[in-house]
């Protein structure tokens, strides 16, 4: 099959070693950030924060979060161009959803007179919230949608990336406490350009289960 989408997705792969001399142009970063913000989420909840690690100072802090575990991912922090922390709100509330509704009114999706009715959709959140008010499993799912959308955007732009669930959520929670503001980060994304000599993954063929093993057309 030849289609630009398939070509992009076949070319995308998880980079294992970055070229530390290369940086993503600002124009591409602007596209990436807009694409992240345009990600879909259940009831348009957007229960996420995208914390971009760009400066040397921020990279040092992120580097320090690998003190105890997942050191195999640590080299990417200083050699990739940027790292994004995908963080989710573990206690998504009516007040959080009110912001979404009010922005919807500002953007002309509904009239102010429909504001109360719009809260009906919050039932989806309640269905996914436990007795302690925790809905992290649900909000984390939404954050992963933004991650997937970002991976595809990067593929389109020809920018390399490494998804990292191998991050120390607890230490990130401590070292980026202020920026996270109560949100949790369980996954981060390194973005940049691979090291042509050292990235062993670049030359490996793509491997997926046979499509008939995972897809049924009824
Ligand atoms: C949610 C998630 C977490 C991952 N965590 C890591 C990680 O911590 N370190 C790493 O090198 N690769 C990680 N990967 C990369 C996967 O191993 C990789 O996507 C998979 O083997 C398919 O290979 P491809 O991305 O090259 O097509 C992760 C991927 C995903 C989607």
mmCIF file of C-alpha atoms and ligand atoms in Angstrom:
data_model
loop_
_atom_site.group_PDB
_atom_site.id
_atom_site.type_symbol
_atom_site.label_atom_id
_atom_site.label_comp_id
_atom_site.label_asym_id
_atom_site.label_seq_id
_atom_site.Cartn_x
_atom_site.Cartn_y
_atom_site.Cartn_z
ATOM 1 C CA UNK A 1 0.000 0.000 0.000
ATOM 2 C CA UNK A 2 1.280 3.483 -0.740
ATOM 3 C CA UNK A 3 -0.259 6.322 1.168
ATOM 4 C CA UNK A 4 1.439 9.250 2.863
ATOM 5 C CA UNK A 5 -0.061 8.276 6.244
ATOM 6 C CA UNK A 6 1.341 4.747 5.968
ATOM 7 C CA UNK A 7 4.730 6.016 4.842
ATOM 8 C CA UNK A 8 4.873 8.391 7.816
ATOM 9 C CA UNK A 9 3.892 5.667 10.274
ATOM 10 C CA UNK A 10 6.323 3.165 8.805
ATOM 11 C CA UNK A 11 9.124 5.693 9.106
ATOM 12 C CA UNK A 12 8.282 6.497 12.731
ATOM 13 C CA UNK A 13 10.168 4.372 15.206
ATOM 14 C CA UNK A 14 11.437 4.601 18.766
ATOM 15 C CA UNK A 15 14.806 6.318 18.718
ATOM 16 C CA UNK A 16 17.434 4.839 21.031
ATOM 17 C CA UNK A 17 20.202 7.429 20.580
ATOM 18 C CA UNK A 18 19.954 11.140 19.702
ATOM 19 C CA UNK A 19 22.244 13.589 17.921
ATOM 20 C CA UNK A 20 22.847 16.114 20.696
ATOM 21 C CA UNK A 21 23.834 18.832 18.203
ATOM 22 C CA UNK A 22 20.401 19.070 16.557
ATOM 23 C CA UNK A 23 17.455 21.131 17.771
ATOM 24 C CA UNK A 24 13.839 21.195 16.553
ATOM 25 C CA UNK A 25 13.086 24.492 14.753
ATOM 26 C CA UNK A 26 10.633 26.756 16.546
ATOM 27 C CA UNK A 27 8.202 26.604 13.606
ATOM 28 C CA UNK A 28 7.930 22.809 14.022
ATOM 29 C CA UNK A 29 7.607 23.138 17.806
ATOM 30 C CA UNK A 30 4.703 25.514 17.272
ATOM 31 C CA UNK A 31 2.964 22.891 15.103
ATOM 32 C CA UNK A 32 3.621 20.175 17.693
ATOM 33 C CA UNK A 33 2.227 22.289 20.540
ATOM 34 C CA UNK A 34 -0.903 23.207 18.574
ATOM 35 C CA UNK A 35 -1.423 19.558 17.610
ATOM 36 C CA UNK A 36 -1.166 18.510 21.262
ATOM 37 C CA UNK A 37 -3.733 21.096 22.252
ATOM 38 C CA UNK A 38 -6.057 19.853 19.490
ATOM 39 C CA UNK A 39 -6.028 16.283 20.840
ATOM 40 C CA UNK A 40 -9.402 14.683 21.425
ATOM 41 C CA UNK A 41 -10.550 13.707 24.922
ATOM 42 C CA UNK A 42 -13.719 12.301 26.460
ATOM 43 C CA UNK A 43 -16.339 15.079 26.889
ATOM 44 C CA UNK A 44 -13.559 17.442 25.747
ATOM 45 C CA UNK A 45 -12.296 17.235 29.335
ATOM 46 C CA UNK A 46 -8.635 17.949 28.471
ATOM 47 C CA UNK A 47 -7.485 16.750 31.913
ATOM 48 C CA UNK A 48 -3.818 17.150 31.008
ATOM 49 C CA UNK A 49 -0.774 19.359 31.190
ATOM 50 C CA UNK A 50 2.079 19.221 28.729
ATOM 51 C CA UNK A 51 5.283 20.296 30.423
ATOM 52 C CA UNK A 52 8.024 20.931 27.885
ATOM 53 C CA UNK A 53 11.616 20.473 29.007
ATOM 54 C CA UNK A 54 13.674 22.795 26.817
ATOM 55 C CA UNK A 55 16.278 24.721 28.847
ATOM 56 C CA UNK A 56 19.530 23.219 30.123
ATOM 57 C CA UNK A 57 18.313 23.913 33.644
ATOM 58 C CA UNK A 58 15.059 21.989 33.115
ATOM 59 C CA UNK A 59 16.964 19.155 31.397
ATOM 60 C CA UNK A 60 19.253 18.873 34.420
ATOM 61 C CA UNK A 61 16.217 18.559 36.695
ATOM 62 C CA UNK A 62 14.697 15.901 34.432
ATOM 63 C CA UNK A 63 18.061 14.120 34.255
ATOM 64 C CA UNK A 64 18.069 14.022 38.064
ATOM 65 C CA UNK A 65 14.724 12.179 38.122
ATOM 66 C CA UNK A 66 16.545 9.078 36.834
ATOM 67 C CA UNK A 67 18.657 8.783 40.006
ATOM 68 C CA UNK A 68 16.924 5.583 41.133
ATOM 69 C CA UNK A 69 15.543 3.789 38.115
ATOM 70 C CA UNK A 70 15.053 3.538 34.352
ATOM 71 C CA UNK A 71 18.606 4.779 33.692
ATOM 72 C CA UNK A 72 18.404 3.305 30.170
ATOM 73 C CA UNK A 73 16.218 6.275 29.221
ATOM 74 C CA UNK A 74 18.357 8.897 30.952
ATOM 75 C CA UNK A 75 20.767 9.649 28.053
ATOM 76 C CA UNK A 76 17.865 10.975 25.960
ATOM 77 C CA UNK A 77 17.220 13.813 28.373
ATOM 78 C CA UNK A 78 20.328 15.775 27.463
ATOM 79 C CA UNK A 79 20.797 14.577 23.882
ATOM 80 C CA UNK A 80 17.237 14.935 22.587
ATOM 81 C CA UNK A 81 16.067 18.387 21.585
ATOM 82 C CA UNK A 82 12.996 18.543 23.843
ATOM 83 C CA UNK A 83 11.195 16.309 26.337
ATOM 84 C CA UNK A 84 7.461 16.550 26.990
ATOM 85 C CA UNK A 85 5.944 15.373 30.267
ATOM 86 C CA UNK A 86 2.389 14.186 29.646
ATOM 87 C CA UNK A 87 0.694 14.776 32.986
ATOM 88 C CA UNK A 88 -2.869 14.024 34.017
ATOM 89 C CA UNK A 89 -5.137 15.371 36.725
ATOM 90 C CA UNK A 90 -5.903 12.536 39.173
ATOM 91 C CA UNK A 91 -8.867 14.426 40.691
ATOM 92 C CA UNK A 92 -10.694 15.935 37.736
ATOM 93 C CA UNK A 93 -13.582 17.964 39.181
ATOM 94 C CA UNK A 94 -16.684 19.933 38.224
ATOM 95 C CA UNK A 95 -14.610 23.103 38.585
ATOM 96 C CA UNK A 96 -12.159 21.746 36.012
ATOM 97 C CA UNK A 97 -15.024 20.931 33.660
ATOM 98 C CA UNK A 98 -16.547 24.381 34.201
ATOM 99 C CA UNK A 99 -13.451 25.848 32.543
ATOM 100 C CA UNK A 100 -14.104 23.669 29.479
ATOM 101 C CA UNK A 101 -17.757 24.669 29.338
ATOM 102 C CA UNK A 102 -17.009 28.367 29.734
ATOM 103 C CA UNK A 103 -14.391 28.196 26.979
ATOM 104 C CA UNK A 104 -16.995 26.436 24.808
ATOM 105 C CA UNK A 105 -19.342 29.371 25.382
ATOM 106 C CA UNK A 106 -16.571 31.861 24.552
ATOM 107 C CA UNK A 107 -15.748 29.905 21.395
ATOM 108 C CA UNK A 108 -19.374 29.968 20.307
ATOM 109 C CA UNK A 109 -20.154 26.260 20.673
ATOM 110 C CA UNK A 110 -23.137 26.972 22.901
ATOM 111 C CA UNK A 111 -25.036 29.832 24.424
ATOM 112 C CA UNK A 112 -24.540 30.892 28.050
ATOM 113 C CA UNK A 113 -28.146 29.828 28.716
ATOM 114 C CA UNK A 114 -27.126 26.188 28.065
ATOM 115 C CA UNK A 115 -24.332 26.238 30.665
ATOM 116 C CA UNK A 116 -26.087 24.195 33.366
ATOM 117 C CA UNK A 117 -27.319 21.618 30.884
ATOM 118 C CA UNK A 118 -23.767 21.143 29.607
ATOM 119 C CA UNK A 119 -22.738 19.789 33.008
ATOM 120 C CA UNK A 120 -24.833 16.689 32.201
ATOM 121 C CA UNK A 121 -21.806 15.272 30.381
ATOM 122 C CA UNK A 122 -19.919 15.305 33.680
ATOM 123 C CA UNK A 123 -21.738 12.033 34.439
ATOM 124 C CA UNK A 124 -18.958 10.355 32.407
ATOM 125 C CA UNK A 125 -16.420 11.618 34.920
ATOM 126 C CA UNK A 126 -18.520 10.463 37.877
ATOM 127 C CA UNK A 127 -18.769 6.987 36.335
ATOM 128 C CA UNK A 128 -14.975 6.871 36.356
ATOM 129 C CA UNK A 129 -14.361 8.388 39.798
ATOM 130 C CA UNK A 130 -13.890 6.283 42.937
ATOM 131 C CA UNK A 131 -15.133 7.023 46.461
ATOM 132 C CA UNK A 132 -12.048 9.106 47.238
ATOM 133 C CA UNK A 133 -12.554 11.360 44.207
ATOM 134 C CA UNK A 134 -9.753 9.706 42.248
ATOM 135 C CA UNK A 135 -10.264 9.379 38.489
ATOM 136 C CA UNK A 136 -6.612 9.005 37.469
ATOM 137 C CA UNK A 137 -7.183 5.880 35.349
ATOM 138 C CA UNK A 138 -9.662 7.817 33.219
ATOM 139 C CA UNK A 139 -7.655 11.054 32.966
ATOM 140 C CA UNK A 140 -4.475 9.105 32.225
ATOM 141 C CA UNK A 141 -6.265 7.466 29.281
ATOM 142 C CA UNK A 142 -7.018 10.921 27.917
ATOM 143 C CA UNK A 143 -3.353 11.955 28.284
ATOM 144 C CA UNK A 144 -2.321 8.901 26.245
ATOM 145 C CA UNK A 145 -4.602 10.040 23.425
ATOM 146 C CA UNK A 146 -2.631 13.280 23.325
ATOM 147 C CA UNK A 147 0.558 11.223 23.320
ATOM 148 C CA UNK A 148 -0.626 9.182 20.322
ATOM 149 C CA UNK A 149 -1.650 12.296 18.483
ATOM 150 C CA UNK A 150 1.778 13.805 19.157
ATOM 151 C CA UNK A 151 3.554 10.691 17.876
ATOM 152 C CA UNK A 152 1.664 10.912 14.602
ATOM 153 C CA UNK A 153 2.353 14.635 14.307
ATOM 154 C CA UNK A 154 6.070 14.025 14.810
ATOM 155 C CA UNK A 155 5.989 11.277 12.189
ATOM 156 C CA UNK A 156 4.407 13.726 9.750
ATOM 157 C CA UNK A 157 7.120 16.294 10.505
ATOM 158 C CA UNK A 158 9.958 13.748 10.188
ATOM 159 C CA UNK A 159 11.040 14.344 13.785
ATOM 160 C CA UNK A 160 12.299 11.393 15.840
ATOM 161 C CA UNK A 161 10.925 10.488 19.244
ATOM 162 C CA UNK A 162 11.078 8.100 22.177
ATOM 163 C CA UNK A 163 8.042 7.381 24.302
ATOM 164 C CA UNK A 164 9.164 6.710 27.866
ATOM 165 C CA UNK A 165 6.975 4.988 30.394
ATOM 166 C CA UNK A 166 10.323 4.197 31.945
ATOM 167 C CA UNK A 167 10.243 7.353 34.053
ATOM 168 C CA UNK A 168 10.185 7.715 37.834
ATOM 169 C CA UNK A 169 6.767 9.250 38.437
ATOM 170 C CA UNK A 170 7.452 9.800 42.124
ATOM 171 C CA UNK A 171 10.715 11.688 41.605
ATOM 172 C CA UNK A 172 9.195 13.683 38.747
ATOM 173 C CA UNK A 173 6.394 14.518 41.171
ATOM 174 C CA UNK A 174 8.945 15.862 43.646
ATOM 175 C CA UNK A 175 11.331 17.641 41.278
ATOM 176 C CA UNK A 176 8.575 19.204 39.134
ATOM 177 C CA UNK A 177 6.098 19.599 42.021
ATOM 178 C CA UNK A 178 5.467 23.265 41.346
ATOM 179 C CA UNK A 179 4.860 22.886 37.603
ATOM 180 C CA UNK A 180 2.723 19.764 38.006
ATOM 181 C CA UNK A 181 0.428 21.452 40.514
ATOM 182 C CA UNK A 182 -1.001 18.127 41.715
ATOM 183 C CA UNK A 183 -0.990 16.424 38.300
ATOM 184 C CA UNK A 184 0.845 13.115 37.764
ATOM 185 C CA UNK A 185 3.293 12.190 35.036
ATOM 186 C CA UNK A 186 3.623 8.514 34.091
ATOM 187 C CA UNK A 187 4.899 9.003 30.570
ATOM 188 C CA UNK A 188 7.301 11.358 28.831
ATOM 189 C CA UNK A 189 8.277 11.864 25.211
ATOM 190 C CA UNK A 190 11.768 12.700 23.985
ATOM 191 C CA UNK A 191 11.827 14.481 20.619
ATOM 192 C CA UNK A 192 14.741 15.296 18.347
ATOM 193 C CA UNK A 193 16.933 13.726 15.673
ATOM 194 C CA UNK A 194 18.558 10.325 15.850
ATOM 195 C CA UNK A 195 22.293 9.724 15.915
ATOM 196 C CA UNK A 196 22.899 8.051 12.554
ATOM 197 C CA UNK A 197 25.845 5.987 13.818
ATOM 198 C CA UNK A 198 24.637 4.949 17.245
ATOM 199 C CA UNK A 199 20.875 4.493 16.964
ATOM 200 C CA UNK A 200 20.667 0.729 16.491
ATOM 201 C CA UNK A 201 16.885 0.889 16.163
ATOM 202 C CA UNK A 202 16.911 3.115 13.076
ATOM 203 C CA UNK A 203 17.920 0.337 10.687
ATOM 204 C CA UNK A 204 15.721 -2.409 12.119
ATOM 205 C CA UNK A 205 12.665 -3.403 10.114
ATOM 206 C CA UNK A 206 9.280 -2.470 11.508
ATOM 207 C CA UNK A 207 7.532 -5.407 13.175
ATOM 208 C CA UNK A 208 3.855 -5.732 13.991
ATOM 209 C CA UNK A 209 1.469 -8.646 14.452
ATOM 210 C CA UNK A 210 -0.231 -9.701 11.246
ATOM 211 C CA UNK A 211 -3.131 -7.361 10.603
ATOM 212 C CA UNK A 212 -5.574 -10.279 10.493
ATOM 213 C CA UNK A 213 -4.569 -11.134 14.091
ATOM 214 C CA UNK A 214 -5.721 -7.770 15.416
ATOM 215 C CA UNK A 215 -8.338 -6.531 12.972
ATOM 216 C CA UNK A 216 -11.755 -7.956 12.263
ATOM 217 C CA UNK A 217 -14.008 -6.372 9.677
ATOM 218 C CA UNK A 218 -17.548 -7.572 10.346
HETATM 219 C C1 LIG B 1 3.345 3.761 26.306
HETATM 220 C C2 LIG B 1 4.721 3.416 25.780
HETATM 221 C C3 LIG B 1 5.796 3.357 26.648
HETATM 222 C C4 LIG B 1 7.086 3.098 26.166
HETATM 223 N N1 LIG B 1 8.166 3.173 27.025
HETATM 224 C C5 LIG B 1 9.418 3.054 26.499
HETATM 225 C C6 LIG B 1 10.567 3.302 27.303
HETATM 226 O O1 LIG B 1 10.479 3.606 28.495
HETATM 227 N N2 LIG B 1 11.796 3.238 26.715
HETATM 228 C C7 LIG B 1 11.948 2.910 25.382
HETATM 229 O O2 LIG B 1 13.084 2.869 24.896
HETATM 230 N N3 LIG B 1 10.863 2.659 24.609
HETATM 231 C C8 LIG B 1 9.624 2.745 25.121
HETATM 232 N N4 LIG B 1 8.525 2.558 24.311
HETATM 233 C C9 LIG B 1 8.734 2.218 22.905
HETATM 234 C C10 LIG B 1 8.120 0.863 22.512
HETATM 235 O O3 LIG B 1 8.927 -0.180 22.955
HETATM 236 C C11 LIG B 1 7.953 0.868 21.003
HETATM 237 O O4 LIG B 1 7.008 1.849 20.654
HETATM 238 C C12 LIG B 1 7.499 -0.478 20.454
HETATM 239 O O5 LIG B 1 8.456 -1.468 20.668
HETATM 240 C C13 LIG B 1 7.203 -0.382 18.957
HETATM 241 O O6 LIG B 1 8.349 0.056 18.279
HETATM 242 P P1 LIG B 1 8.377 1.364 17.382
HETATM 243 O O7 LIG B 1 7.922 2.523 18.242
HETATM 244 O O8 LIG B 1 9.828 1.538 17.014
HETATM 245 O O9 LIG B 1 7.496 1.150 16.209
HETATM 246 C C14 LIG B 1 7.256 2.837 24.789
HETATM 247 C C15 LIG B 1 6.165 2.910 23.935
HETATM 248 C C16 LIG B 1 4.920 3.220 24.409
HETATM 249 C C17 LIG B 1 3.757 3.365 23.426
#
